[in-house]
XYZ file of C-alpha atoms in Angstrom:
704
model
C 100.539 33.812 25.114
C 99.646 33.312 28.774
C 101.979 31.967 31.457
C 101.617 28.341 32.152
C 99.142 27.596 35.015
C 97.178 30.997 34.796
C 93.506 30.993 33.848
C 92.734 33.643 31.167
C 89.347 34.259 32.705
C 90.812 34.912 36.087
C 93.276 37.327 34.588
C 90.542 39.222 32.910
C 88.401 39.303 36.051
C 91.343 40.711 38.012
C 91.909 43.506 35.546
C 88.248 44.586 35.794
C 88.497 44.671 39.553
C 91.585 46.888 39.554
C 89.912 49.295 37.110
C 86.865 49.483 39.304
C 88.902 50.277 42.428
C 90.866 52.998 40.493
C 87.699 54.569 39.272
C 86.207 54.520 42.799
C 89.371 56.160 44.191
C 89.276 58.870 41.517
C 85.561 59.462 42.185
C 86.269 59.896 45.916
C 89.031 62.298 45.276
C 86.967 64.201 42.872
C 84.084 64.426 45.431
C 86.480 65.754 48.105
C 87.774 68.393 45.821
C 84.242 69.330 44.858
C 83.199 69.633 48.433
C 86.236 71.723 49.267
C 85.552 74.075 46.348
C 81.931 74.411 47.486
C 83.078 75.016 51.093
C 85.462 77.667 49.972
C 82.776 79.303 47.934
C 80.476 79.358 50.936
C 83.283 80.851 53.119
C 84.356 83.462 50.604
C 81.068 84.383 48.960
C 78.231 83.557 51.364
C 79.883 84.134 54.769
C 82.908 86.079 53.724
C 81.877 89.361 55.154
C 81.003 87.685 58.624
C 84.331 85.953 58.876
C 86.214 89.103 57.764
C 84.447 91.110 60.528
C 85.372 88.482 63.146
C 88.992 88.532 61.982
C 89.254 92.298 62.228
C 86.952 92.737 65.246
C 87.924 95.322 67.847
C 87.147 94.829 71.554
C 86.290 98.032 73.426
C 87.409 98.536 76.964
C 86.345 101.563 78.948
C 88.533 103.386 81.537
C 87.475 106.206 83.824
C 89.583 109.306 84.657
C 89.274 111.594 87.651
C 86.938 114.571 87.626
C 86.801 117.196 90.400
C 84.480 116.978 93.410
C 81.625 119.407 93.958
C 82.429 122.791 95.429
C 81.101 124.324 98.672
C 79.730 127.785 98.985
C 78.772 129.860 102.026
C 75.274 131.358 102.404
C 76.298 134.406 100.378
C 77.755 132.485 97.464
C 81.481 132.737 98.420
C 83.505 129.601 97.634
C 84.801 127.991 100.803
C 85.942 124.664 99.213
C 87.251 124.701 95.664
C 89.281 122.527 93.357
C 92.624 123.246 91.802
C 94.014 121.559 88.719
C 97.409 119.942 89.171
C 99.516 117.767 86.850
C 99.740 114.102 87.704
C 101.471 111.076 86.314
C 99.367 107.925 85.882
C 99.766 104.365 84.912
C 97.084 102.346 83.142
C 97.470 98.596 83.248
C 96.523 97.237 79.819
C 95.091 93.701 79.384
C 97.791 91.238 78.847
C 100.633 93.378 80.163
C 103.160 90.962 81.678
C 104.753 91.415 85.025
C 108.208 91.697 83.438
C 107.039 94.599 81.335
C 105.622 96.373 84.429
C 108.999 96.018 86.177
C 110.845 97.344 83.143
C 108.575 100.415 82.936
C 108.791 100.987 86.705
C 112.607 100.972 86.428
C 112.641 103.453 83.588
C 110.245 105.792 85.465
C 112.511 105.479 88.665
C 115.355 106.968 86.621
C 113.242 109.949 85.481
C 111.494 110.976 88.789
C 111.716 110.489 92.496
C 109.082 108.757 94.573
C 108.508 108.500 98.296
C 109.098 104.866 99.298
C 107.896 105.152 102.911
C 104.523 103.628 102.093
C 106.104 100.315 101.022
C 105.303 97.403 103.373
C 107.231 94.155 103.822
C 104.641 92.326 101.646
C 105.144 94.910 98.836
C 108.918 94.208 98.801
C 108.307 90.478 98.704
C 105.890 90.849 95.793
C 108.609 92.878 93.927
C 111.317 90.384 94.646
C 109.224 87.480 93.310
C 108.372 89.472 90.204
C 112.096 90.162 89.496
C 113.410 86.688 90.561
C 111.075 84.206 88.940
C 113.573 81.340 88.712
C 114.723 81.858 92.331
C 111.136 82.117 93.504
C 110.310 78.824 91.771
C 113.178 77.096 93.510
C 111.504 77.914 96.838
C 108.857 75.261 96.076
C 109.139 71.451 96.109
C 108.067 69.478 93.121
C 104.909 68.514 94.929
C 104.084 72.098 95.881
C 104.623 73.276 92.246
C 101.411 71.264 91.419
C 99.299 73.298 93.839
C 97.034 76.055 92.555
C 98.551 79.394 91.762
C 97.195 81.115 94.903
C 98.580 78.474 97.240
C 101.962 78.290 95.610
C 102.295 82.152 95.633
C 101.451 82.263 99.323
C 104.220 79.687 99.987
C 106.703 81.751 97.983
C 105.786 84.882 99.910
C 106.474 83.089 103.191
C 109.872 81.860 101.957
C 111.363 84.953 100.446
C 114.871 85.136 102.000
C 115.233 87.822 104.604
C 118.669 88.817 103.393
C 117.201 89.572 99.887
C 114.628 91.991 101.447
C 117.412 93.610 103.582
C 119.493 94.066 100.449
C 116.538 95.538 98.608
C 115.967 98.101 101.349
C 119.541 99.354 101.016
C 119.336 99.857 97.240
C 117.607 103.266 96.602
C 117.049 102.691 92.894
C 115.591 99.240 93.399
C 113.393 100.537 96.206
C 112.013 103.298 93.966
C 111.387 100.751 91.243
C 109.516 98.653 93.761
C 107.444 101.721 94.792
C 106.452 102.377 91.176
C 105.740 98.677 90.603
C 103.403 98.722 93.689
C 101.540 101.764 92.301
C 101.237 100.060 88.921
C 99.631 97.024 90.555
C 97.135 98.846 92.626
C 94.035 98.602 90.455
C 92.175 96.795 87.705
C 92.992 96.707 83.997
C 92.170 100.024 82.245
C 91.818 101.822 85.570
C 94.395 104.669 85.645
C 96.443 104.697 88.835
C 97.815 108.048 90.024
C 101.561 107.377 90.502
C 102.595 110.847 91.579
C 100.802 114.119 91.703
C 101.757 117.768 92.393
C 101.114 119.507 95.688
C 100.158 123.002 94.634
C 101.055 124.440 98.030
C 104.677 123.254 97.660
C 105.080 124.011 93.992
C 105.523 127.249 92.121
C 102.628 129.658 92.487
C 102.887 130.411 88.722
C 101.639 127.158 87.124
C 102.770 128.363 83.805
C 106.497 128.473 84.715
C 108.744 125.524 85.261
C 110.469 125.360 88.576
C 114.168 125.803 88.445
C 116.367 122.752 89.210
C 117.306 123.991 92.639
C 113.751 124.602 93.875
C 112.642 121.309 92.367
C 115.092 119.323 94.428
C 113.893 121.016 97.585
C 110.437 119.485 97.241
C 109.744 116.177 98.995
C 109.854 113.063 96.855
C 106.078 112.582 97.127
C 105.359 115.989 95.439
C 105.576 116.069 91.712
C 107.499 118.972 90.137
C 107.120 120.644 86.801
C 110.679 119.497 85.919
C 109.606 115.875 86.477
C 106.457 116.423 84.408
C 108.655 117.682 81.593
C 111.052 114.726 81.777
C 108.243 112.123 81.761
C 106.461 113.878 78.926
C 109.617 113.680 76.754
C 109.857 109.954 77.318
C 106.211 108.841 77.060
C 106.835 106.670 74.001
C 109.276 104.614 76.036
C 106.787 104.224 78.838
C 103.674 102.321 77.702
C 100.780 102.772 80.001
C 102.262 105.921 81.539
C 100.564 109.239 80.946
C 100.523 112.812 82.151
C 97.094 114.135 82.968
C 95.530 117.077 84.798
C 94.317 115.866 88.201
C 92.635 117.943 90.933
C 93.211 118.681 94.595
C 91.064 120.416 97.172
C 91.676 124.185 97.645
C 90.594 126.189 100.635
C 90.315 129.926 99.841
C 89.829 130.722 103.511
C 92.665 128.371 104.525
C 92.082 126.816 108.000
C 88.732 128.461 108.637
C 86.187 125.712 109.440
C 88.783 123.203 108.246
C 87.799 120.380 110.594
C 84.046 120.681 109.783
C 84.469 120.795 106.057
C 86.221 117.423 106.271
C 88.886 115.648 104.342
C 89.176 113.404 101.228
C 91.174 110.203 100.835
C 94.212 110.087 98.586
C 94.314 107.776 95.509
C 96.655 105.519 97.544
C 94.140 105.375 100.351
C 91.260 104.897 97.966
C 87.863 103.731 99.411
C 87.245 103.729 103.178
C 87.810 100.117 104.290
C 84.698 99.970 106.510
C 82.465 101.105 103.585
C 84.292 99.485 100.691
C 81.408 97.136 99.736
C 78.977 100.080 99.799
C 81.075 102.079 97.404
C 81.883 99.206 95.047
C 78.181 98.345 94.593
C 77.769 101.985 93.490
C 80.359 101.863 90.760
C 83.383 103.280 92.540
C 86.859 102.022 91.749
C 89.054 100.873 94.600
C 91.457 103.823 94.169
C 88.686 106.447 93.988
C 88.951 109.367 96.327
C 85.974 109.675 98.811
C 85.103 111.961 101.650
C 86.651 110.610 104.829
C 85.281 113.017 107.471
C 82.385 115.423 108.307
C 80.901 117.356 105.355
C 83.020 115.615 102.703
C 81.874 112.233 104.200
C 78.255 113.189 104.929
C 77.541 114.457 101.403
C 79.721 111.987 99.441
C 76.795 110.947 97.161
C 76.442 114.580 95.969
C 80.068 115.722 95.963
C 81.291 112.630 94.146
C 81.953 113.479 90.489
C 80.885 111.754 87.326
C 84.190 110.539 85.969
C 85.320 111.042 82.343
C 85.289 107.867 80.335
C 87.892 106.835 77.690
C 87.279 103.811 75.399
C 90.364 101.714 74.483
C 89.953 99.610 71.351
C 91.819 96.305 71.202
C 92.348 93.830 68.370
C 92.116 90.125 68.746
C 95.722 89.891 69.896
C 94.912 92.227 72.811
C 96.875 95.110 71.391
C 95.394 98.661 71.811
C 94.829 100.051 68.356
C 93.036 103.274 69.373
C 91.241 105.266 72.023
C 88.499 107.880 72.177
C 86.673 109.879 74.907
C 83.132 108.822 75.143
C 82.085 110.904 78.137
C 83.705 114.119 79.273
C 82.351 113.614 82.826
C 81.489 116.389 85.193
C 82.459 117.534 88.643
C 80.244 116.698 91.592
C 77.231 118.685 92.692
C 77.857 121.905 94.610
C 76.722 122.550 98.169
C 75.500 125.874 99.541
C 76.231 125.929 103.273
C 74.525 127.830 105.975
C 77.723 129.433 107.230
C 78.607 133.034 106.853
C 82.308 132.614 106.248
C 83.146 136.201 107.165
C 81.329 135.851 110.523
C 83.096 132.542 111.019
C 86.461 134.205 110.574
C 85.677 136.982 113.003
C 84.344 134.491 115.568
C 87.463 132.369 115.306
C 89.678 135.422 115.732
C 87.717 136.492 118.831
C 88.193 133.042 120.400
C 91.908 132.947 119.577
C 92.512 136.457 121.020
C 90.768 135.561 124.295
C 92.515 132.261 124.598
C 95.892 134.067 124.235
C 94.773 136.717 126.670
C 93.684 134.335 129.479
C 95.766 131.175 129.145
C 98.765 132.681 130.910
C 96.846 133.023 134.138
C 94.767 129.882 133.593
C 97.141 127.033 132.816
C 94.331 124.428 132.449
C 92.522 126.531 129.861
C 92.980 124.781 126.533
C 89.826 125.357 124.474
C 86.679 127.466 123.797
C 83.641 127.195 121.601
C 80.980 129.382 119.988
C 77.868 128.333 118.008
C 75.626 130.890 116.278
C 72.474 129.804 114.502
C 69.215 131.157 113.151
C 66.596 130.072 115.642
C 63.842 130.117 113.055
C 65.208 127.807 110.385
C 68.183 126.110 112.059
C 70.845 127.594 109.811
C 74.229 127.310 111.626
C 75.909 130.684 110.912
C 79.091 129.976 112.724
C 80.526 126.947 114.430
C 83.823 127.791 115.945
C 86.123 125.952 118.264
C 89.806 126.426 119.075
C 92.062 124.170 121.052
C 95.599 124.747 122.355
C 97.825 121.797 121.353
C 101.556 121.875 122.142
C 101.361 125.607 122.776
C 99.697 126.302 119.379
C 95.996 127.261 118.745
C 94.452 124.854 116.324
C 91.040 124.519 114.725
C 88.575 122.461 116.807
C 85.206 123.423 115.347
C 84.107 119.777 115.427
C 84.346 119.949 119.232
C 81.088 122.074 119.140
C 79.134 118.866 118.541
C 81.478 116.013 119.397
C 82.525 117.043 122.947
C 80.328 117.654 125.955
C 80.570 119.588 129.217
C 78.613 120.488 132.345
C 76.979 123.799 131.302
C 76.002 125.237 134.640
C 73.252 127.726 135.163
C 72.852 128.341 131.352
C 70.242 125.565 131.504
C 68.029 127.251 134.142
C 65.563 128.519 131.492
C 64.792 124.893 130.707
C 64.447 124.153 134.468
C 61.779 126.820 134.943
C 59.888 125.675 131.769
C 60.041 122.101 133.118
C 58.421 123.431 136.369
C 55.642 124.985 134.351
C 55.094 121.722 132.515
C 54.790 119.999 135.866
C 52.107 122.399 137.035
C 54.128 125.225 138.681
C 52.173 128.537 138.377
C 53.619 131.751 136.971
C 54.921 134.007 139.737
C 55.724 131.115 142.076
C 57.870 132.372 144.991
C 60.505 130.408 146.868
C 62.835 131.733 149.503
C 66.530 131.712 148.738
C 68.357 131.854 152.077
C 71.562 130.757 150.458
C 71.658 127.093 151.635
C 69.583 123.986 151.878
C 70.732 121.347 154.423
C 69.609 117.735 154.368
C 70.323 114.738 156.507
C 73.668 113.014 156.123
C 75.390 116.409 156.135
C 74.280 117.083 152.507
C 74.381 120.770 151.807
C 73.378 122.599 148.580
C 73.959 126.303 148.363
C 73.488 129.379 146.207
C 76.477 131.217 144.680
C 75.621 134.189 146.896
C 76.176 133.872 150.559
C 72.845 134.604 152.314
C 70.883 134.135 149.142
C 68.355 136.482 147.533
C 65.392 136.039 149.905
C 61.877 135.495 148.567
C 62.043 135.507 144.697
C 59.865 134.383 141.779
C 61.158 132.545 138.680
C 61.916 135.795 136.678
C 64.174 137.096 139.396
C 65.708 133.626 139.892
C 66.772 133.705 136.271
C 67.957 137.246 136.511
C 70.024 136.534 139.594
C 70.793 132.938 138.728
C 69.472 131.535 141.995
C 70.462 127.827 142.615
C 68.126 127.521 145.555
C 65.082 128.467 143.480
C 65.969 125.767 140.941
C 66.426 123.208 143.664
C 62.820 123.863 144.846
C 61.571 123.464 141.244
C 63.378 120.106 140.950
C 62.003 118.905 144.299
C 58.493 119.968 143.231
C 58.883 117.960 139.974
C 60.008 114.890 142.081
C 57.027 115.367 144.459
C 59.304 116.175 147.425
C 58.889 118.767 150.189
C 62.049 120.337 151.668
C 62.546 119.886 155.366
C 65.742 121.279 156.989
C 67.989 118.365 157.919
C 65.444 115.938 156.509
C 66.021 113.258 153.906
C 66.235 113.841 150.101
C 64.762 110.647 148.776
C 65.074 111.429 145.050
C 65.596 108.371 142.876
C 66.388 107.521 139.306
C 62.863 107.928 138.055
C 62.913 111.496 139.327
C 66.141 112.095 137.406
C 64.661 110.556 134.258
C 61.632 112.784 134.590
C 63.876 115.883 134.673
C 65.775 114.536 131.571
C 62.498 114.086 129.760
C 61.753 117.781 130.189
C 65.259 118.747 129.104
C 65.118 116.467 126.055
C 62.305 118.580 124.570
C 64.771 121.424 124.269
C 67.577 119.268 122.766
C 69.503 118.842 126.025
C 70.686 115.251 126.325
C 69.577 114.073 122.849
C 71.269 114.570 119.462
C 70.358 117.834 117.699
C 70.037 116.028 114.331
C 72.634 118.156 112.618
C 73.667 116.900 109.198
C 77.206 115.835 110.269
C 78.539 112.477 111.454
C 79.791 111.612 114.904
C 77.544 113.912 116.841
C 77.501 113.346 120.631
C 74.246 113.289 122.598
C 76.067 114.381 125.728
C 76.798 112.089 128.671
C 74.254 110.741 131.115
C 74.801 108.211 133.877
C 72.229 106.360 135.933
C 73.500 106.393 139.560
C 72.044 103.877 142.026
C 71.690 106.649 144.597
C 70.431 109.909 143.177
C 69.684 112.125 146.108
C 71.365 115.536 145.723
C 72.345 114.709 142.084
C 68.747 115.685 141.164
C 69.429 119.107 142.446
C 72.727 119.275 140.551
C 70.850 118.343 137.396
C 68.559 121.399 137.891
C 71.488 123.808 137.733
C 73.466 122.086 134.887
C 76.079 120.395 137.133
C 75.394 116.719 136.474
C 74.653 115.741 132.863
C 76.824 117.052 130.130
C 75.809 118.687 126.822
C 77.525 119.917 123.733
C 77.852 123.568 122.733
C 75.516 122.853 119.829
C 72.869 121.379 122.109
C 73.132 124.522 124.231
C 72.461 126.664 121.113
C 69.520 124.532 120.043
C 67.994 124.738 123.491
C 68.179 128.530 123.445
C 66.786 128.631 119.908
C 63.795 126.656 121.084
C 62.993 129.395 123.658
C 63.873 132.217 121.104
C 61.489 131.032 118.442
C 58.517 130.373 120.673
C 58.908 126.650 121.587
C 59.930 124.804 118.433
C 63.066 122.566 118.482
C 64.439 123.143 114.999
C 67.016 120.797 113.513
C 70.380 122.568 112.908
C 71.437 122.418 109.225
C 74.789 123.016 107.579
C 73.710 122.358 103.956
C 70.928 124.646 102.678
C 70.766 123.403 99.099
C 72.450 121.214 96.407
C 73.166 122.654 92.903
C 74.124 121.716 89.456
C 77.803 122.506 88.876
C 78.618 125.729 87.018
C 81.974 127.322 86.416
C 81.964 130.453 88.546
C 78.721 130.537 90.506
C 76.023 128.352 92.037
C 73.962 126.581 89.428
C 70.329 125.571 89.391
C 69.022 124.022 92.560
C 68.494 120.272 92.387
C 67.580 119.698 95.996
C 66.440 122.153 98.688
C 67.163 121.148 102.318
C 64.065 122.548 104.035
C 64.046 123.583 107.684
C 62.762 120.788 109.939
C 60.986 121.119 113.220
C 61.766 118.116 115.481
C 59.196 118.812 118.183
C 57.266 121.459 120.051
C 57.888 121.804 123.766
C 54.931 121.204 126.075
C 54.702 124.790 127.203
C 52.263 127.593 126.406
C 53.212 130.830 124.683
C 52.738 132.656 127.980
C 55.109 130.198 129.697
C 57.828 130.993 127.138
C 57.228 134.742 127.303
C 57.544 134.629 131.124
C 60.975 132.940 130.820
C 62.000 135.393 128.118
C 61.379 138.225 130.501
C 63.823 136.586 132.923
C 66.412 136.029 130.270
C 66.172 139.654 129.228
C 66.758 140.805 132.780
C 70.001 138.798 132.863
C 71.677 141.510 130.646
C 70.013 144.429 132.443
C 70.907 146.130 135.705
C 71.050 143.539 138.510
C 71.524 140.632 136.084
C 74.542 138.323 135.946
C 75.585 139.767 132.594
C 74.762 143.409 133.329
C 77.042 146.036 131.627
C 78.224 143.589 128.887
C 75.647 144.460 126.238
C 74.992 148.154 126.600
C 74.709 148.607 122.815
C 72.833 145.459 122.016
C 69.457 144.130 122.973
C 70.566 140.623 124.068
C 68.690 138.123 126.265
C 70.304 134.997 127.680
C 71.688 133.069 130.512
C 75.173 132.858 132.051
C 76.446 129.632 133.592
C 79.254 128.408 135.823
C 79.671 124.687 136.512
C 81.914 123.526 139.266
C 83.438 120.352 137.934
C 86.528 118.157 137.938
C 89.524 118.427 135.674
C 90.982 115.230 134.216
C 93.612 116.728 131.890
C 97.358 116.561 131.877
C 97.690 119.781 133.897
C 95.927 118.520 137.043
C 98.946 119.403 139.190
C 98.160 123.180 138.968
C 94.843 123.291 140.816
C 94.159 119.634 141.563
C 90.755 118.514 140.286
C 88.470 121.459 140.953
C 87.782 123.798 138.010
C 84.950 125.792 136.424
C 83.256 125.526 133.066
C 81.871 128.976 132.172
C 79.103 129.401 129.566
C 76.615 131.820 128.070
C 73.592 130.983 125.915
C 71.431 133.712 124.521
C 69.748 135.364 121.529
C 69.683 138.755 119.717
C 67.668 140.824 119.493
C 65.413 140.015 122.488
C 62.248 140.765 120.428
C 61.948 138.759 117.133
C 65.412 137.049 117.566
C 67.509 136.610 114.442
C 70.418 134.794 115.971
C 71.029 132.515 119.000
C 74.384 131.747 120.380
C 76.229 129.575 122.931
C 79.678 130.241 124.377
C 81.415 127.411 126.206
C 84.773 127.864 127.982
C 85.783 124.751 129.905
C 88.510 124.620 132.593
C 88.896 128.187 133.556
C 88.562 130.471 136.573
C 85.026 131.987 136.604
C 86.385 135.352 137.583
C 87.796 135.902 134.151
C 84.298 136.473 132.665
C 85.719 135.141 129.399
C 82.324 133.732 128.466
C 80.626 137.125 128.652
C 83.487 138.968 126.839
C 83.297 136.479 123.961
C 79.528 136.662 123.845
C 79.535 140.472 123.611
C 82.171 140.451 120.920
C 80.517 137.835 118.689
C 77.163 139.701 118.871
C 78.930 142.875 117.910
C 80.627 141.132 114.992
C 77.194 139.701 113.873
C 75.456 143.087 114.161
C 78.115 144.820 112.220
C 78.039 142.278 109.387
C 74.155 142.484 109.228
C 74.502 146.232 108.616
C 76.914 145.455 105.782
C 74.684 142.780 104.242
C 71.614 145.087 104.531
C 73.415 147.748 102.394
C 73.854 145.229 99.647
């Protein structure tokens, strides 16, 4: 029975509607479940392997580890620059390592080993303070400033680090060492190992297989790693994620300080890339903490000496955790260089210079240096490049002074003056009268070293006797001037430049082209009034030249007129363990120019240079056992050093440039001794001794 007022038809219609909605709802639910089941099937069956691979995917990151630089050998295959393996402690910053974790590891390491903290700067200490006082550092910012970008907010925090906090940090040794390690940890990119501390082999035990005892370890400076520290760190590596003990390398010099300045230096890991060439290195794949050559040969041949670093692949899971590592490239050391030097000759020459400096410096208080260059005139090989300087009473290596410093060379250049005269049309056998003095208007006087002069002489005798007057006549001839007693000397700058043009052909006043950086071209000035300076130029008492230029000039005469580029590196080789490997590049001799003189011109000058060492010559009696040709020189110049009070400004530079033997020369040499009394004859004494050393060694090499 239905309720009063309800229509049975309406009731029936309402029931059908509810049933339809319920069925529709169930259908929708069924469809959703069906779709979900289908989707799960696709995920698990069709794409299951792809999704599983993505879920377990490993990201590979590659880190590089140091390899030794190339070695350097002398011309006879003796190692002059080597590598020595040394233990080192490194830190590798993994991706995702938080600052707090770095500080924690640094603090643990500071308890195990010492570290030199002197390299820390104020900024480093502020960085460390912010890293260890995050909440306090945040309070240094206003609410508005906290919304700035990270770089700007950090800069503000750095500015506002309280001074008293930094002062307190400096007084806390443990905190300071932790800050030092933290700074080393933060020095590079992720997965680039940073050398935290390395061993100095010179200050550690000579027996690398034995641990240093506790007493000797403590005597070493904090910057030098000890075997005891290596042992302690090795025992705690599990507690020091990112820290490792590896075998690093350091440069070793079997001949100690011999040629030290020319061989050059290498930066430390802390110094890393040279700032002025940083972009150049980075574009070639260097890391910022890579060691590079910073001077001379190490710098010049960086692209060859630089090693191919070992590569280690670190495998990370999706969470950024390292799950494994493997070496994918063992790397190799840099290419080896064969140098032109005879290291045994170099040692002997250096010893000769040292002995003579010690012998003469007592009576010559301004004497503080001397140089010798010996080279093969035919191919440019520099056999010896020796320089010594007295600094604070001690004799130090100054071989680089042979091509970076310049001096008035005196009469040693007169061979070039005669050849310049020939180029300008002067005939062989030209006679000029040397009466000892030329007098010009304005009370200008130019004299010979011998009172009264040598009378009428030709160019050969002028070289033998070292006549200044003869060379003055040659210079005036080149300038188109005729000497008149008490008359004017209207030489101008163009005349001086003409003389320089002739000298340049021999390498005097221009760079020699040696394969080393920072070479000097000598010093030239352009005076408004030339006058008698032209005559000074003709006898080597105006422009200045380097000892290397003097040797190249004499080589040009010795080899028949070819200016050959001096070379230090003969060839570049594949690295091998105990010997020079296969050649990958030969550095062939290079002729820079031929002088504008005939063979007969050069032979004529050679006769004069030979007579210099014979009876009547300025170097007679010094080479009785050796067939040497050459030219002595004395330049009266001014002294500008710290010892001016001894003799005022006037001082002599004494020189000797020559070759041996006089026929078919095998070696040329230059000896330069600045700021010394000419009467010492130190230039001739050194010249005779270095030729004797060369000749003795040649006999030894010929036997082998």
